[in-house]
XYZ file of C-alpha atoms in Angstrom:
315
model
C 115.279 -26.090 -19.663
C 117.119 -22.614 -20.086
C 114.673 -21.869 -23.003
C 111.351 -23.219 -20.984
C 112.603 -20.860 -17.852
C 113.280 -17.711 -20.271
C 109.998 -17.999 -21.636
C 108.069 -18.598 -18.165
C 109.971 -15.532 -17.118
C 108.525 -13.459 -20.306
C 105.163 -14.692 -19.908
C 105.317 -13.884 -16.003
C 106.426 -10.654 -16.510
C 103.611 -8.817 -18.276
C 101.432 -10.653 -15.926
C 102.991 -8.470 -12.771
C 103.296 -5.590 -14.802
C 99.202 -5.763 -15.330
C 98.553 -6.427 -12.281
C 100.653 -3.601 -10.667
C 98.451 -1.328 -13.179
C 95.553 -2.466 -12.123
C 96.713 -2.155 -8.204
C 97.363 1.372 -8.697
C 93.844 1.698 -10.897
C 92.358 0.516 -7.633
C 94.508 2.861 -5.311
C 93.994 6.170 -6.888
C 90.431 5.700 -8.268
C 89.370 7.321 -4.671
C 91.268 10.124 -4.800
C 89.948 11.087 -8.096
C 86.497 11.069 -7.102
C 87.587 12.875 -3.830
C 89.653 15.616 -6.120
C 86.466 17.951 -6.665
C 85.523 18.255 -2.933
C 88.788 18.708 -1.951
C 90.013 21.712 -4.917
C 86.881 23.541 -3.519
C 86.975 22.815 -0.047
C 90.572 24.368 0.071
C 89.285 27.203 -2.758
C 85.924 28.203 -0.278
C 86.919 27.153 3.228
C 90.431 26.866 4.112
C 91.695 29.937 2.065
C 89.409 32.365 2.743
C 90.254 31.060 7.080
C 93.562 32.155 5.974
C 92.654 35.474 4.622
C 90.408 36.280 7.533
C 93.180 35.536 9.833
C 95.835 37.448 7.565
C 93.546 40.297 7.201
C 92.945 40.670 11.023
C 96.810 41.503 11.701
C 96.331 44.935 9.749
C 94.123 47.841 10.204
C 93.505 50.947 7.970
C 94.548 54.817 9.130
C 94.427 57.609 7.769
C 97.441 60.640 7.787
C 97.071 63.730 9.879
C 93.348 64.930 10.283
C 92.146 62.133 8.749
C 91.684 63.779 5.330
C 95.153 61.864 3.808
C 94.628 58.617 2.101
C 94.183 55.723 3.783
C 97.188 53.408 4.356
C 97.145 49.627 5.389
C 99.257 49.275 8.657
C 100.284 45.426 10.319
C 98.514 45.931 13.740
C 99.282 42.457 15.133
C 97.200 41.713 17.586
C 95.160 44.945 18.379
C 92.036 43.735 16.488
C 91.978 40.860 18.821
C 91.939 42.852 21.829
C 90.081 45.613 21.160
C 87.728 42.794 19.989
C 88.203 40.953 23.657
C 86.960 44.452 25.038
C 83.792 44.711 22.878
C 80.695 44.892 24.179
C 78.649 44.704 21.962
C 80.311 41.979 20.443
C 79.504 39.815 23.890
C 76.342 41.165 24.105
C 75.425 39.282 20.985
C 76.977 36.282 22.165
C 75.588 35.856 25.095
C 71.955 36.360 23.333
C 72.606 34.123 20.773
C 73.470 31.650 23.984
C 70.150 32.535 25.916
C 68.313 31.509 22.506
C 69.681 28.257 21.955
C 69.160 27.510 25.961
C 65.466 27.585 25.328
C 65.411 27.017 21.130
C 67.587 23.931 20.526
C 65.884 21.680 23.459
C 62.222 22.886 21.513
C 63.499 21.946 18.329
C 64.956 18.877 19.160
C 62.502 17.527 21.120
C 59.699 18.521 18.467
C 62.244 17.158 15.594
C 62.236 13.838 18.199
C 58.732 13.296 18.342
C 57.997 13.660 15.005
C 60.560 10.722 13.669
C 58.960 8.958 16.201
C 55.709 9.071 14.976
C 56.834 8.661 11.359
C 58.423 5.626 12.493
C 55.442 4.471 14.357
C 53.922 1.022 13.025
C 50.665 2.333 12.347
C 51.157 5.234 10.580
C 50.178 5.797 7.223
C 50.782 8.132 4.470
C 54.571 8.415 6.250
C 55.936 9.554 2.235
C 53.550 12.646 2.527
C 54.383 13.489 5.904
C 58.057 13.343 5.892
C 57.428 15.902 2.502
C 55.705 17.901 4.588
C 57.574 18.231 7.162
C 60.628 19.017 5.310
C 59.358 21.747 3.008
C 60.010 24.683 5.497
C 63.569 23.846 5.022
C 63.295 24.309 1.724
C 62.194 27.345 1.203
C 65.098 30.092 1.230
C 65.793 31.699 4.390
C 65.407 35.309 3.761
C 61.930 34.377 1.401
C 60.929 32.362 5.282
C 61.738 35.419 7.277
C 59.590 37.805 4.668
C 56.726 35.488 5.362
C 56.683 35.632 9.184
C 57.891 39.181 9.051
C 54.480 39.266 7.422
C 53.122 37.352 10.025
C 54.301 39.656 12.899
C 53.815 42.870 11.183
C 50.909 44.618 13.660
C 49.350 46.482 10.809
C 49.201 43.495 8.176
C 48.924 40.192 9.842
C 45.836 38.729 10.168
C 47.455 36.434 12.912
C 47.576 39.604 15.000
C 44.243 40.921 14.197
C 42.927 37.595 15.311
C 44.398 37.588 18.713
C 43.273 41.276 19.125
C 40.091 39.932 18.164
C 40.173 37.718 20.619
C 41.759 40.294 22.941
C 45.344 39.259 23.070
C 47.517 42.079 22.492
C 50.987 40.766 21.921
C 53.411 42.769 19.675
C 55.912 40.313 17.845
C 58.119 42.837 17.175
C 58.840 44.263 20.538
C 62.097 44.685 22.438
C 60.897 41.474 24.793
C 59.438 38.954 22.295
C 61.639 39.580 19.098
C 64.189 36.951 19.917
C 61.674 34.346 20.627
C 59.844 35.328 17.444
C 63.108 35.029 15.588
C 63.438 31.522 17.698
C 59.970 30.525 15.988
C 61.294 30.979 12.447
C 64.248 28.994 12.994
C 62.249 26.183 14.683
C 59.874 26.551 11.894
C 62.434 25.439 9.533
C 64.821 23.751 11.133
C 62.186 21.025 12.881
C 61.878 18.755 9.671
C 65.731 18.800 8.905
C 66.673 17.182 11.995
C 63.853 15.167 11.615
C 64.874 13.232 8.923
C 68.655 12.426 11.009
C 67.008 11.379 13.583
C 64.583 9.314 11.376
C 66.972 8.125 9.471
C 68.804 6.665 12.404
C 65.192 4.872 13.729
C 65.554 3.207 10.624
C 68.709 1.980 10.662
C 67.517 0.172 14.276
C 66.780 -3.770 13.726
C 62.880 -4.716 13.587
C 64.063 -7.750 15.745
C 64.949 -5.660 18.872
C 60.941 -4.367 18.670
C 59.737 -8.074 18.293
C 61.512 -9.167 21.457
C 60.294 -6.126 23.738
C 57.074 -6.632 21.772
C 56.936 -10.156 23.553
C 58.400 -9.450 26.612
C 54.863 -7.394 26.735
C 56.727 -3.778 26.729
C 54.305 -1.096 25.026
C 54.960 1.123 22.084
C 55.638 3.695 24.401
C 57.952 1.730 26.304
C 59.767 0.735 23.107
C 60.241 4.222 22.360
C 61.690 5.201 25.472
C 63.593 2.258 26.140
C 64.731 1.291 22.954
C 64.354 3.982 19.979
C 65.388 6.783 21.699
C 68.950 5.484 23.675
C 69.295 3.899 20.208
C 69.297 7.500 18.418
C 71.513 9.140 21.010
C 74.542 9.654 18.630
C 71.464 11.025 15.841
C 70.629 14.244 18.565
C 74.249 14.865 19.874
C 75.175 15.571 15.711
C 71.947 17.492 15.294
C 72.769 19.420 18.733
C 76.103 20.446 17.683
C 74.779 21.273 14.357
C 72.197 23.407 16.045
C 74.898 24.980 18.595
C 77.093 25.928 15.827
C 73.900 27.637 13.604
C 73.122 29.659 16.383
C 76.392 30.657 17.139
C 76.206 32.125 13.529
C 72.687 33.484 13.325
C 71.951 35.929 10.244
C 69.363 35.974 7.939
C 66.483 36.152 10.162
C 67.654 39.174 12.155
C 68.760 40.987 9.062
C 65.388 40.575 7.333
C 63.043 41.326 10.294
C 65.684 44.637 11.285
C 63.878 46.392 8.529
C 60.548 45.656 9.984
C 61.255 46.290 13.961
C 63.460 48.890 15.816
C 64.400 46.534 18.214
C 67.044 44.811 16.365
C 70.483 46.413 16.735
C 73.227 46.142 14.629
C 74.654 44.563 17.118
C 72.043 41.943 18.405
C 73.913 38.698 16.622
C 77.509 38.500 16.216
C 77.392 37.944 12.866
C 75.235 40.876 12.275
C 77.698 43.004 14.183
C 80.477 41.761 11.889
C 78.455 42.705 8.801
C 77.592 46.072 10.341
C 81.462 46.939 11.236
C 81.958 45.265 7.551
C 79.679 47.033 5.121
C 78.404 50.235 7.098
C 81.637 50.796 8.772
C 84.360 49.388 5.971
C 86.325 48.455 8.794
C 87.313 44.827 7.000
C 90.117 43.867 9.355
C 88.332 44.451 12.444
C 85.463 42.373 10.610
C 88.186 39.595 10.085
C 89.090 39.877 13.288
C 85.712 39.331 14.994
C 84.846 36.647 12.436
C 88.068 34.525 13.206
C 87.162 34.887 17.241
C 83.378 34.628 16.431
C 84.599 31.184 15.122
C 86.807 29.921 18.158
C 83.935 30.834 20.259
C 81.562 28.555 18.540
C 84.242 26.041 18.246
C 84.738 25.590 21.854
C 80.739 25.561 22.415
C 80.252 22.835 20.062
C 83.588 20.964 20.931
C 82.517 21.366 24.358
C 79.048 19.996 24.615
C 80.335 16.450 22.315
C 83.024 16.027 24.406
C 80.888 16.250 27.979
C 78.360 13.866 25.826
C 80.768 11.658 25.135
C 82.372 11.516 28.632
C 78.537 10.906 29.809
C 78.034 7.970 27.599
C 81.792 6.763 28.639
C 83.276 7.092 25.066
């Protein structure tokens, strides 16, 4: 009996040996896939936060007249408030907030009804359309802003000649229509990104729930308003944020069409006022210091408007 147990207990033990190796096989074959993201999300996103914030808590002068060489000083928080005092700085802001008043709701609600249609039982060709719709967002952003730069440009684009033509004079460019022209370009590619979320959560909807209001004699339209859209709530609020927090941080399209009207400062985004102070000024730790409250601005926007959705829906 000794001999029978000693042997059960050698054969037993190799057995719990494999399968604690295979147990920890199992445990950390996650964390190696998730290794990647994470080495370069800490490389590009945390550090560099970091930096910006390290950065901000020094500032560059220069000994006696100015002619001496320039010396990095800590500063602690003087960037921030001379930032606090900036007007310009607000100015921006609160333009970039007067577009998305009036450009997010367009977008959306274009982005909306297009799902819907895609998602509509008698449509056909939905492949091609859903390409289609997409492709502005694929083309580059600055190579998008040459094209309606284009577009606008008085003395080149036949868009404008037409409505002259047709005696509309409208200049694109002007002090009082750039920012909805720039609003155009972003709806222009934005539109068939956040048509495919909120597509993709129409699909996700069970074909039963359309049967029964199908029978209960409730119209397509009715199924749509009733049904599709409550059903895609949590679809918009991600592509609203997404959209609050792109404004927030609007670039390209004011840098490209600056070089084609007058009316664009360097101050007329906040991010363009960063990379003015940045790369015309080489004032780098006021730049950090405008980036890092450029970013706690658009985190309280966006953390903001989910929270008051989600106390509206009673999350």
């Amino acid at each position: 009996m000794a001999v029978a147990t000693s042997r059960t207990e050698g054969i037993s033990k190799p057995r719990r040996v494999q399968s604690r190796t295979r147990f920890q096989r199992k445990t950390l074959t996650p964390y190696l896939f998730l290794t990647p993201f994470c080495v370069m999300f800490v490389l590009f996103f945390v550090v560099p936060i970091f930096y910006a914030v390290y950065q901000s808590l020094f500032r560059t002068q220069r000994s006696g007249l100015g002619l001496g060489a320039p010396t990095v000083v800590f500063a602690g928080l003087s960037n921030y408030q001379q930032v606090l005092t900036d007007r310009n700085f607000f100015e921006g802001i609160g333009r970039m907030l007067l577009f998305g008043i009036v450009q997010v709701p367009v977008m959306l609600g274009l982005a909306l009804l297009l799902a819907l249609l895609l998602d509509a039982a008698t449509v056909r060709f939905k492949s091609f359309f859903r390409v289609a719709f997409f492709i502005p967002y694929g083309v580059p952003g600055v190579i998008g802003a040459l094209l309606w730069g284009f577009l606008y440009d008085p003395q080149l684009s036949p868009l404008v000649q037409g409505l002259h033509a047709l005696g509309i004079n409208i200049n694109f460019l002007n002090g009082n229509t750039i920012l909805w022209s720039m609003a155009n370009i972003v709806t222009w590619t934005y539109t068939g990104y956040n048509m495919l979320i909120i597509y993709a959560s129409l699909q996700a909807i069970p074909t039963q729930l359309y049967e029964a209001a199908g029978l209960d004699g409730c119209s397509a339209i009715g199924i749509a308003w009733r049904i599709k859209i409550p059903m895609v709530a949590p679809a918009l609020i991600l592509t609203c944020v997404l959209s609050v927090i792109g404004t927030l941080q609007l670039f390209t399209e004011p840098q490209v069409l600056s070089q084609v009207s007058n009316s664009i400062t360097s101050s007329f985004t906040p991010n363009l006022y960063a990379y003015f102070m940045a790369f015309s000024n080489n004032n780098y730790n006021y730049t950090a210091a405008l980036s890092v409250v450029l970013a706690v601005v658009t985190f309280i926007f966006s953390f903001g408007f989910l929270r008051l959705t989600q106390r509206q829906s009673g999350v």
